[in-house]
Coordinates of C-alpha atoms in Angstrom, one line a residue:
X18 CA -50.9 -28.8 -18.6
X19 CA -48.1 -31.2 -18.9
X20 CA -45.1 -30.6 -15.9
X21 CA -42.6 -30.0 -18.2
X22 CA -44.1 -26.9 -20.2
X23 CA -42.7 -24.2 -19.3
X24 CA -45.3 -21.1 -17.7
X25 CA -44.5 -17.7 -18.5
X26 CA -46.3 -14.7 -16.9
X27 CA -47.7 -11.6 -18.7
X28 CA -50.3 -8.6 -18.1
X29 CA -51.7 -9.5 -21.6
X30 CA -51.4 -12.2 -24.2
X31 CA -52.9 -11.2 -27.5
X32 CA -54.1 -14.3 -29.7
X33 CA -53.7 -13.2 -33.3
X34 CA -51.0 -10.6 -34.9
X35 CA -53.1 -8.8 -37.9
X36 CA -54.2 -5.3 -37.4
X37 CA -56.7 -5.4 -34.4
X38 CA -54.4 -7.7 -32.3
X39 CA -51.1 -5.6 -33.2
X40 CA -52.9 -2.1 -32.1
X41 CA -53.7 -3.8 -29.1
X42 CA -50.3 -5.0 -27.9
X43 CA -49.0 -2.0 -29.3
X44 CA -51.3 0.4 -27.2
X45 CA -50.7 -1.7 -23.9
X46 CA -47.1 -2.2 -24.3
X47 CA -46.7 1.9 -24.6
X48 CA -48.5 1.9 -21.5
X49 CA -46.0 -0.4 -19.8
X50 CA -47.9 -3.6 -20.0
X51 CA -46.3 -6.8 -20.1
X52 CA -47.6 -8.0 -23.5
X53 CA -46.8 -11.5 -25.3
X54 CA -48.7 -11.9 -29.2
X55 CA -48.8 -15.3 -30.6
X56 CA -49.7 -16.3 -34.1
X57 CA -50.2 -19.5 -36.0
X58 CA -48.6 -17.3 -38.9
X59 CA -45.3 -16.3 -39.7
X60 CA -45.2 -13.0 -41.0
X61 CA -45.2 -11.5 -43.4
X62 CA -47.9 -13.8 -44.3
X63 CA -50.8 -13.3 -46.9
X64 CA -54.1 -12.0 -46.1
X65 CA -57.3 -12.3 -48.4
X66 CA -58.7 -8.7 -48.5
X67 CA -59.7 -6.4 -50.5
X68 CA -56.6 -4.1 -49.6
X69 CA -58.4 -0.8 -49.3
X70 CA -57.3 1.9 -46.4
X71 CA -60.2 4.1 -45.5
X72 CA -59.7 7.5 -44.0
X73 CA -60.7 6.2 -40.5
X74 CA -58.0 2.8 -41.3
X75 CA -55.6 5.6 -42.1
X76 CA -56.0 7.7 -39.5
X77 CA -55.6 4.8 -36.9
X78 CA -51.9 4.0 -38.8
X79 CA -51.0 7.4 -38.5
X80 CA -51.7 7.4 -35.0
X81 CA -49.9 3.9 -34.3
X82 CA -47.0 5.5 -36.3
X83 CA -46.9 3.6 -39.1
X84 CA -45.9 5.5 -42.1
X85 CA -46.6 4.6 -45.9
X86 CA -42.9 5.0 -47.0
X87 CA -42.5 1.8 -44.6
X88 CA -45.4 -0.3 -46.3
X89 CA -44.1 -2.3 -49.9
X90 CA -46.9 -1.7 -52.2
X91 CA -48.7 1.3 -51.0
X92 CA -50.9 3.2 -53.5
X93 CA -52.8 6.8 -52.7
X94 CA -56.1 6.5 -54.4
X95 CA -58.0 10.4 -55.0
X96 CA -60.6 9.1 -56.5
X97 CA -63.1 6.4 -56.7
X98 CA -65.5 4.9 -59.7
X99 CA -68.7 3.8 -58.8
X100 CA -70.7 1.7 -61.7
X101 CA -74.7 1.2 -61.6
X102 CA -76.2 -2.3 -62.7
X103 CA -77.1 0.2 -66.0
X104 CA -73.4 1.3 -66.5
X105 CA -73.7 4.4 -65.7
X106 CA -70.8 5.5 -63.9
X107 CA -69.7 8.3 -61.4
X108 CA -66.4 9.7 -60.6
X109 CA -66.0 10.2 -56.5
X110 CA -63.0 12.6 -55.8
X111 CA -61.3 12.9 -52.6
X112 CA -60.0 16.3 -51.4
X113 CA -56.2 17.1 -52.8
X114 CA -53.8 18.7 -50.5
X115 CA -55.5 18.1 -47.4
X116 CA -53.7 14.9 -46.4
X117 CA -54.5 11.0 -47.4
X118 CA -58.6 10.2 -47.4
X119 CA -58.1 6.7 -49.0
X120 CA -54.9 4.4 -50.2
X121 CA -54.4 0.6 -51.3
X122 CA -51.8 -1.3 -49.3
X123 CA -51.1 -5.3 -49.8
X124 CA -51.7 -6.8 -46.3
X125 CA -48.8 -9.2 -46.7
X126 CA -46.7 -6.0 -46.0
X127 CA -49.2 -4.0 -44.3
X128 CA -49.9 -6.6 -41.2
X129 CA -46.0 -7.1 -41.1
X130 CA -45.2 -3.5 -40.5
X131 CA -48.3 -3.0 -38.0
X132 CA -47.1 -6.3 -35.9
X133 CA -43.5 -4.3 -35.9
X134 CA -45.0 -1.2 -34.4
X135 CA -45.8 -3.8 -31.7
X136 CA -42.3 -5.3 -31.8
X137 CA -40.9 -1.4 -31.3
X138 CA -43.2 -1.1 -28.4
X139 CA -41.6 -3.9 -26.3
X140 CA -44.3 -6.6 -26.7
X141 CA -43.1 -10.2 -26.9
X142 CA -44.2 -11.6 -30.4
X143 CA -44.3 -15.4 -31.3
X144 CA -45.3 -15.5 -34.9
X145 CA -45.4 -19.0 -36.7
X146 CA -46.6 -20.8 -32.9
X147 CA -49.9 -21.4 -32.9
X148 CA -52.3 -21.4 -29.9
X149 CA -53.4 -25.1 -29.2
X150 CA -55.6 -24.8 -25.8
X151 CA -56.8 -22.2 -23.8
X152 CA -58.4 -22.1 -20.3
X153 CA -59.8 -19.5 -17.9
X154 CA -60.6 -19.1 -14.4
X155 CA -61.5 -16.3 -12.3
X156 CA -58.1 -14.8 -11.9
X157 CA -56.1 -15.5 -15.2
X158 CA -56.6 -16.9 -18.7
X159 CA -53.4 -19.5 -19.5
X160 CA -53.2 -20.3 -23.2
X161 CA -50.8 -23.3 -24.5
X162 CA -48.3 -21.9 -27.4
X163 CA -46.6 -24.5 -30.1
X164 CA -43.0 -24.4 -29.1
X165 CA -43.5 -21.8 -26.8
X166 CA -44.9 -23.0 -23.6
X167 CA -47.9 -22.0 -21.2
X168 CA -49.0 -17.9 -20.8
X169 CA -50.8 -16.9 -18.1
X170 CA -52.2 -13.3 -18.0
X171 CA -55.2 -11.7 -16.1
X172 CA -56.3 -10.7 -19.5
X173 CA -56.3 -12.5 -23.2
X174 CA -57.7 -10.5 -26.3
X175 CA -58.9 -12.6 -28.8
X176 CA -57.8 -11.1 -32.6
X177 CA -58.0 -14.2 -34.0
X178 CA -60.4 -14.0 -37.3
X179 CA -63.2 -14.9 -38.1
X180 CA -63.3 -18.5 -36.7
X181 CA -61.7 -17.6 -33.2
X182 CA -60.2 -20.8 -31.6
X183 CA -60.0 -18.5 -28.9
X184 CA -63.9 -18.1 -28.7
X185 CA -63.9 -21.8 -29.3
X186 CA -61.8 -22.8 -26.6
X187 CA -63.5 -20.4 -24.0
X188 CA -67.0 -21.0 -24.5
X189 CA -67.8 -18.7 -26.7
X190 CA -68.3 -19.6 -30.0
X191 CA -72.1 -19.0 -31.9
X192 CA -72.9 -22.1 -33.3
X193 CA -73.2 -22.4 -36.8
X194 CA -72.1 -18.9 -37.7
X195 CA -69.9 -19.1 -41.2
X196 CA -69.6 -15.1 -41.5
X197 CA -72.4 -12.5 -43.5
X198 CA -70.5 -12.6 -46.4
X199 CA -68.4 -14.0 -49.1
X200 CA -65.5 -12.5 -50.5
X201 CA -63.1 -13.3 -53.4
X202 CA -60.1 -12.4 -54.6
X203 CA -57.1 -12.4 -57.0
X204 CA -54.0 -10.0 -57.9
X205 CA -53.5 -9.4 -61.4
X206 CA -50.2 -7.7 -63.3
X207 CA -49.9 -5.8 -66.3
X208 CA -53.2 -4.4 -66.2
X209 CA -54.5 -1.1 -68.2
X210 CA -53.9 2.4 -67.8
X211 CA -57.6 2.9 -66.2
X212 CA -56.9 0.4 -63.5
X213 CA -54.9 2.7 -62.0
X214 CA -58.5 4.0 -60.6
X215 CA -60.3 2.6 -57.5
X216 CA -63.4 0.8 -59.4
X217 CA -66.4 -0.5 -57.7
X218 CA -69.2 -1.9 -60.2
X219 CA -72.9 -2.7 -58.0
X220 CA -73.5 -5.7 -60.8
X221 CA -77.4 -6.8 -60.2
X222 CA -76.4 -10.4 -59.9
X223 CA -74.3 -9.4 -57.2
X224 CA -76.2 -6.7 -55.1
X225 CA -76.1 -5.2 -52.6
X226 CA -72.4 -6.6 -53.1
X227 CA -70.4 -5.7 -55.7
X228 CA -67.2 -6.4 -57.8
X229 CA -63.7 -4.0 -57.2
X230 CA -60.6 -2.9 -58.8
X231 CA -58.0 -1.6 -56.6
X232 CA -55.0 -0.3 -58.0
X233 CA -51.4 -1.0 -56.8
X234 CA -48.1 0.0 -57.8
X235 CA -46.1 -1.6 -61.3
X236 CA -49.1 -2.1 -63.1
X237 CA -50.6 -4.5 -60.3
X238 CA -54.3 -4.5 -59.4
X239 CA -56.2 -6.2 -56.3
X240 CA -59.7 -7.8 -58.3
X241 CA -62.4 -9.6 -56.2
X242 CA -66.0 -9.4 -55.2
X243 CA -67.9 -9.7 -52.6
X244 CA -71.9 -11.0 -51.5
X245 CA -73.9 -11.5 -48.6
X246 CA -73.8 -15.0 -47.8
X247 CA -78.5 -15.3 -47.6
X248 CA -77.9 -15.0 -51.3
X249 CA -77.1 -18.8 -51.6
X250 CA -73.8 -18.4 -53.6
X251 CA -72.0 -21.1 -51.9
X252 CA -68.1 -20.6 -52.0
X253 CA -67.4 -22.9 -55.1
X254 CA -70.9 -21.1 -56.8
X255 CA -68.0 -17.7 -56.7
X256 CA -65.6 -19.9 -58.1
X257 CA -68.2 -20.6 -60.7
X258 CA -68.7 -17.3 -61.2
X259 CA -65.3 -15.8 -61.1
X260 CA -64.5 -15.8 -65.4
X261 CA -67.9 -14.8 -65.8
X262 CA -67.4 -11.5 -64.1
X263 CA -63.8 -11.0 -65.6
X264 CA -64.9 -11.3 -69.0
X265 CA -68.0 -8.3 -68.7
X266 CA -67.3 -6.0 -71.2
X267 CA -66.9 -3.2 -68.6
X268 CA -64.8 -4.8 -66.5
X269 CA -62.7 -6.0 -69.6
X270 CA -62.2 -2.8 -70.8
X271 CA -60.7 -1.4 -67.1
X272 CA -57.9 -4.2 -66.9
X273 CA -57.3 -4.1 -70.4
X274 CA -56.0 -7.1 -73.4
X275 CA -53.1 -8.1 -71.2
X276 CA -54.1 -8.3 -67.8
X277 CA -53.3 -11.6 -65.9
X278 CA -53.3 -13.1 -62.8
X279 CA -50.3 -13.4 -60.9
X280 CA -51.3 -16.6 -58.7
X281 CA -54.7 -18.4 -57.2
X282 CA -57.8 -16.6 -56.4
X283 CA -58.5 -17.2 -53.2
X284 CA -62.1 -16.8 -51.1
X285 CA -62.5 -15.7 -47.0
X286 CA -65.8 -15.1 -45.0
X287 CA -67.0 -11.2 -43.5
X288 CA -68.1 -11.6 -40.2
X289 CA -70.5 -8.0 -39.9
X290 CA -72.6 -8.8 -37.0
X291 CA -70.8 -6.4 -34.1
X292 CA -74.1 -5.6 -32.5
X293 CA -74.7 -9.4 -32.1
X294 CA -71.3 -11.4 -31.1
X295 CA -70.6 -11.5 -27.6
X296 CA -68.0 -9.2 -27.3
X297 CA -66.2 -10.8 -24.2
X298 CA -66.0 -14.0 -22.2
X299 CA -64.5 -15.1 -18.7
X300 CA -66.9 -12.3 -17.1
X301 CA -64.3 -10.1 -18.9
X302 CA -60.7 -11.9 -18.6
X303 CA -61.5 -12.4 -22.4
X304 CA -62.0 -9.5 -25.4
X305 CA -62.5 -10.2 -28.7
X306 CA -61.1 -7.6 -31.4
X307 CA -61.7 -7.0 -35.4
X308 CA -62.8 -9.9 -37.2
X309 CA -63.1 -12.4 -34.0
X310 CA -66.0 -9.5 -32.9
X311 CA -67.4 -9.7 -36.2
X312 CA -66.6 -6.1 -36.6
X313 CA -66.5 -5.4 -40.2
X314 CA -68.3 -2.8 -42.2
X315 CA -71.5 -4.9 -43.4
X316 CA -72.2 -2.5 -46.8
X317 CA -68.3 -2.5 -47.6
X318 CA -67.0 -5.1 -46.3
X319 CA -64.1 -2.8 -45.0
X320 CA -62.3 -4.1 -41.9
X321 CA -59.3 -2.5 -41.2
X322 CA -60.5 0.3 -39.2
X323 CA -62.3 -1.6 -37.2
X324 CA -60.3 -4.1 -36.1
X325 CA -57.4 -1.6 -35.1
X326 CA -60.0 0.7 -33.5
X327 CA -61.8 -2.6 -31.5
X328 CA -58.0 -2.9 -30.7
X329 CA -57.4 0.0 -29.1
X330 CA -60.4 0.1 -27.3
X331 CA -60.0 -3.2 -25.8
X332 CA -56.1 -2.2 -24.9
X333 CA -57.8 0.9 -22.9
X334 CA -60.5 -1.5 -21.5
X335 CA -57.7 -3.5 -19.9
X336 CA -55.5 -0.4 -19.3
X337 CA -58.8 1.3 -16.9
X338 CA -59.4 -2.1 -15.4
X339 CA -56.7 -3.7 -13.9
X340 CA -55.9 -7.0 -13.3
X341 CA -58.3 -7.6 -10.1
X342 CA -61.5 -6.0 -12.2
X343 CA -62.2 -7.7 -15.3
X344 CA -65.8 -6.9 -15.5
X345 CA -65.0 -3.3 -15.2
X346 CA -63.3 -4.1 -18.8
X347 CA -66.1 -5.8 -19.9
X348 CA -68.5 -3.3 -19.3
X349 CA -66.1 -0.3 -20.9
X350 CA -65.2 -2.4 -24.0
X351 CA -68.4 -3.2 -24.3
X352 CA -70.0 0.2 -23.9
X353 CA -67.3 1.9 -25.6
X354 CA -67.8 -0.8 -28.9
X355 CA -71.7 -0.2 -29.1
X356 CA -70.8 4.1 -29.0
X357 CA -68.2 3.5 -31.8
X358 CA -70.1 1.1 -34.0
X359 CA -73.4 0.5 -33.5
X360 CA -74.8 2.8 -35.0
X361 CA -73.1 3.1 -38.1
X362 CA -73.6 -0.8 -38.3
X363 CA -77.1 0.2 -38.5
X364 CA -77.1 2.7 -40.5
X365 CA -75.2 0.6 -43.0
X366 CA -77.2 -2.4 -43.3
X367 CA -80.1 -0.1 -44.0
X368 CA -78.3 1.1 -47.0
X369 CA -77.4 -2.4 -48.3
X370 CA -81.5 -3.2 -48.2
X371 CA -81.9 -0.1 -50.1
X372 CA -79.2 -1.0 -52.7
X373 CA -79.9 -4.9 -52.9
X374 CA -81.7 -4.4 -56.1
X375 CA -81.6 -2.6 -59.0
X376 CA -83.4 0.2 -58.8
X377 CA -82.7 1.1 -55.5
X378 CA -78.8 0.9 -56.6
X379 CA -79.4 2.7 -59.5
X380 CA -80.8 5.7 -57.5
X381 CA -78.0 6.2 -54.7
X382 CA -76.0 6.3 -57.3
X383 CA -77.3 9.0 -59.7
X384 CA -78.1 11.0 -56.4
X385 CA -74.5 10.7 -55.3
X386 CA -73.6 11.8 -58.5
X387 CA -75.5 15.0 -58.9
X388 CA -73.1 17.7 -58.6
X389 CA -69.9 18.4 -57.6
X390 CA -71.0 18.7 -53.6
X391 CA -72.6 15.4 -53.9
X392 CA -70.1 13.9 -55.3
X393 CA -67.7 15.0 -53.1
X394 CA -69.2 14.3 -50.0
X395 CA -70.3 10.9 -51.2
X396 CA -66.8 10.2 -51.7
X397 CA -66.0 11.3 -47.9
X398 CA -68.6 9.4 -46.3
X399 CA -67.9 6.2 -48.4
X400 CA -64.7 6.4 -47.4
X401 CA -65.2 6.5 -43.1
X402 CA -63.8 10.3 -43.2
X403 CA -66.4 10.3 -40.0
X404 CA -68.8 7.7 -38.9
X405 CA -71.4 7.1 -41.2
X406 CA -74.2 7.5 -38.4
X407 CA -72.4 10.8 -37.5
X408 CA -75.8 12.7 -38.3
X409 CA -77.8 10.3 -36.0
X410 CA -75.4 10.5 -33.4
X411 CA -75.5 13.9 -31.4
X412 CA -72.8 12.6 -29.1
X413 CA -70.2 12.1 -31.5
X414 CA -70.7 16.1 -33.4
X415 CA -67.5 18.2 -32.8
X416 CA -66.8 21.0 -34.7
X417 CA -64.9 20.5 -38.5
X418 CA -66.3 16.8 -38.1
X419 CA -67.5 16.9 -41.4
X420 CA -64.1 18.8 -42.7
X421 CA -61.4 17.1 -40.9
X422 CA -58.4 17.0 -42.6
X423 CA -56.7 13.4 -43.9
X424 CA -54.4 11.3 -42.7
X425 CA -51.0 12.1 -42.8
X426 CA -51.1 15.1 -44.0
X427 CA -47.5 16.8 -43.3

């Protein structure tokens, strides 16, 4: 590093300020770490998603202490609407009066408030200076900030995205990796009474991904769809495809005559490949949270949850370990990862092989829609109200696991 950039010392220095890395610094700092975030971003700052809060995404909130009163834009959603390639459609309720099971929150405002919980916890946050080098040896990690200087820190957690230049600068990286899916988005305004409904349509050109809806507040609507990337739609194939989509008749008739879009659509990868990204670096110096750990739902494409939760793992990984024993926090993050997700990664790319064509589509969803039961606890376990392996997984049962009440629910 050059002689006249400054060095500044911290227990932690968290690259990346969206939901995983914010939990993170957030966690430490309440233990007393010494945290500094950086981000090439200035927030609030725009973040192509989907928008959707699962019960597990909302629980995490709750628990960082983020309330929705504090979040511009936040809808409750109690139901969802599942469509079949045939059109056949079934309505998904979520239990009333028991708390929050599933919401819609712009991440624009979402990420903003989640980096302030951070803020409020004492950690040192340098939004709009990105990282420009990075370098580890065995005692510290030392990452070079735009405008801010040189950190060193025993340990650097990586929240970085999808494309970590973190990873990249540390070794790290899996070459040739451009994510396990495509995604692709665009708010409209003045839509339809029945957009005020969570919609999900499995279209058979699309399987097993599918098209959405999600309402938000004034009439507003997040639209998009998503596919696995070994379908060879490239990204301007979705561009391609985009009008197509928004002028099927049953998608028409949800956003309604007047619907428009309020600015560019705009398209991101899904990295879903947690079992299979190397989780750490730097024999454990280095952690790498949410969408840098490819940690994403791979039959959703729901992220949130797992990014803060890969967060807050990480932040207790470092917390146990201690500056002088990184590979204890490698092995805990890493054990404590493969308990958490694994399974439910599993579990959930088994059901996207069953769904990727028609029939098979077709068939989950009349089952889920047989009775009232089904449909109810169809709606639960779509929406992460416990992991979706929680039947497979002995070492995860508790009792009221499959009752728990929502998220803030006084």
């Amino acid at each position: 590093m050059a002689d006249n950039v400054p060095t500044l010392q911290a227990d932690v220095v968290v690259v990346g300020g969206g939901p995983a890395g914010a939990t993170a610094a957030t966690m430490l700092a309440r233990a007393g770490r010494e945290v500094v975030v950086v981000d090439k971003a200035a927030f609030p700052r725009d973040k192509c998603c989907g928008d959707g809060l699962t019960a597990a995404a909302l629980r995490e909130l709750q628990d960082l202490g983020v309330r929705p009163e504090s979040v511009a834009g936040w809808q409750v959603v109690d139901e969802a609407r599942v469509c079949s390639p045939s059109g056949y459609t079934v309505r998904l309720p979520l239990p009333s009066g028991r708390g929050l099971f599933a919401a819609v929150a712009p991440r624009a405002a979402l990420d903003a408030v989640v980096l302030d919980a951070a803020r409020s916890a004492g950690a040192i946050v340098h939004d709009g200076h990105a990282m420009v080098s990075a370098t580890t040896t065995s005692e510290a990690v030392e990452i070079e900030v735009e405008g801010v200087g040189t950190i060193r820190a025993p340990f650097a957690i990586g929240a970085d995205g999808a494309w970590s230049p973190l990873r990249r600068f540390v070794g790290a990286q899996v070459p040739g990796y451009l994510g396990d899916w495509h995604a692709f988005r665009q708010y409209f305004t003045d839509v339809g009474p029945d957009a005020g409904a969570l919609w999900v349509w499995f279209e058979a050109d699309l399987l097993p991904g599918y098209a959405w809806s999600f309402p938000l507040p004034g009439g507003r609507a997040n639209v998009g769809f998503g596919i696995q990337r070994d379908k060879g739609i490239a990204v301007r194939d979705m561009k391609r495809l985009w009008p197509d989509l928004l002028s099927r008749p049953e998608i028409c008739r949800v956003l309604g005559d007047d619907a428009r879009p309020e600015g560019p659509h705009k398209a991101w990868p899904i990295p879903a490949r947690v079992e299979r990204m190397p989780l750490t670096a730097a024999e454990g110096r280095v952690l790498f949270v949410g969408d840098a750990a490819a940690a994403t739902d791979p039959h959703t494409g729901e992220g949130i949850a797992q990014a803060m939760l890969t967060g807050r793992l990480a932040a207790g990984a470092v917390q146990e370990a201690g500056p002088l024993r990184p590979v204890l926090a490698r092995r805990r993050y890493e054990a404590e990862v493969g308990r958490a997700l694994f399974a439910d990664h599993r579990l959930a790319m088994r059901l996207s092989s069953v769904i990727s064509h028609r029939k098979g589509a077709r068939a989950v969803i009349r089952i889920a829609g047989t009775n009232d039961w089904t449909r109810r606890n169809f709606a639960r376990w779509l929406f992460e109200d416990y992991p979706r392996a929680a039947v497979t997984t002995p070492t995860r049962w508790h009792r009221g696991m499959f009752a728990a009440p929502g998220a803030y629910r006084s």
